[in-house]
XYZ file of C-alpha atoms in Angstrom:
107
model
C -130.169 -39.871 7.149
C -129.353 -36.890 4.953
C -128.314 -37.091 1.367
C -126.309 -34.491 -0.508
C -127.243 -33.006 -3.844
C -124.046 -34.440 -5.344
C -124.923 -37.948 -4.143
C -128.440 -37.645 -5.581
C -126.953 -36.639 -8.936
C -124.491 -39.534 -8.875
C -127.151 -42.049 -7.890
C -129.468 -40.886 -10.669
C -126.617 -41.325 -13.146
C -125.735 -44.754 -11.718
C -129.375 -45.787 -12.117
C -129.328 -44.464 -15.674
C -126.204 -46.491 -16.448
C -127.656 -49.700 -15.006
C -130.966 -49.175 -16.820
C -129.704 -48.035 -20.210
C -126.321 -49.691 -20.672
C -126.253 -53.456 -21.046
C -124.777 -54.812 -17.790
C -122.134 -52.131 -17.275
C -119.002 -52.725 -15.225
C -118.152 -50.482 -12.281
C -115.594 -48.712 -14.479
C -118.187 -48.022 -17.198
C -120.607 -46.768 -14.537
C -117.886 -44.504 -13.107
C -117.112 -43.024 -16.534
C -120.863 -42.583 -17.252
C -121.260 -40.675 -13.970
C -118.150 -38.546 -14.613
C -119.402 -37.558 -18.044
C -122.904 -36.874 -16.726
C -121.399 -34.514 -14.160
C -119.076 -32.923 -16.753
C -115.989 -34.220 -14.958
C -112.887 -35.685 -16.548
C -113.030 -39.470 -16.865
C -110.856 -39.791 -13.763
C -112.936 -37.279 -11.774
C -114.397 -39.857 -9.361
C -112.850 -42.692 -7.382
C -114.135 -46.235 -7.739
C -114.744 -46.201 -3.989
C -117.269 -43.366 -4.420
C -119.230 -45.487 -6.900
C -118.990 -48.481 -4.538
C -120.341 -46.402 -1.649
C -123.177 -45.069 -3.800
C -124.093 -48.591 -4.978
C -124.159 -49.731 -1.345
C -126.271 -46.685 -0.409
C -128.728 -47.474 -3.193
C -129.128 -51.022 -1.867
C -129.400 -49.972 1.779
C -131.613 -46.904 1.494
C -133.601 -47.512 -1.685
C -133.787 -51.327 -1.641
C -132.294 -51.303 -5.124
C -132.053 -54.922 -6.324
C -128.538 -54.435 -7.677
C -126.693 -57.576 -8.643
C -123.067 -57.918 -9.625
C -121.934 -60.773 -11.811
C -118.588 -61.445 -10.129
C -117.231 -63.277 -13.174
C -117.511 -60.243 -15.451
C -118.025 -57.561 -12.761
C -121.211 -56.454 -14.541
C -124.045 -54.703 -12.727
C -127.769 -55.066 -13.336
C -131.091 -54.944 -11.515
C -132.369 -58.389 -10.548
C -135.917 -57.013 -10.806
C -136.497 -55.623 -14.318
C -139.503 -53.660 -12.998
C -137.490 -51.807 -10.348
C -138.091 -48.080 -10.612
C -135.568 -45.842 -8.879
C -137.867 -42.803 -9.148
C -140.574 -44.543 -7.118
C -138.062 -45.699 -4.509
C -136.640 -42.180 -4.289
C -140.100 -40.686 -3.701
C -140.854 -43.274 -0.993
C -137.526 -42.444 0.667
C -138.257 -38.726 0.806
C -141.900 -39.101 1.795
C -140.756 -40.930 4.938
C -138.671 -37.886 5.901
C -141.077 -35.172 4.802
C -144.592 -36.503 5.383
C -144.249 -38.822 8.379
C -142.781 -36.258 10.828
C -145.577 -33.807 10.002
C -148.214 -36.498 10.515
C -146.701 -37.447 13.881
C -146.627 -33.807 14.975
C -150.296 -33.449 14.048
C -151.198 -36.493 16.152
C -149.082 -35.419 19.145
C -150.244 -31.818 19.164
C -153.882 -32.407 18.210
C -156.393 -30.739 20.523
């Protein structure tokens, strides 16, 4: 599955918000991402943030939890490292196909 440069930027900013802000709400995350991308505070829809949060869980196994009472987001695993997950994600797309080609086309 491909991932756009804009989505990568948003996800990095979402991770930054979850890591550095104390249990931010979706609205605080959205504003943090807008400001990080130099957009006006209403420059992104909440649904875009929701889709990116879902993508982070699905593709990067991000242990994102939402406290439904306060709608606050956090990582359930304090040792979770988005950078490591991101590198694992890309290595599967960049390294594995080359390794398979080497095995298939080996003399």
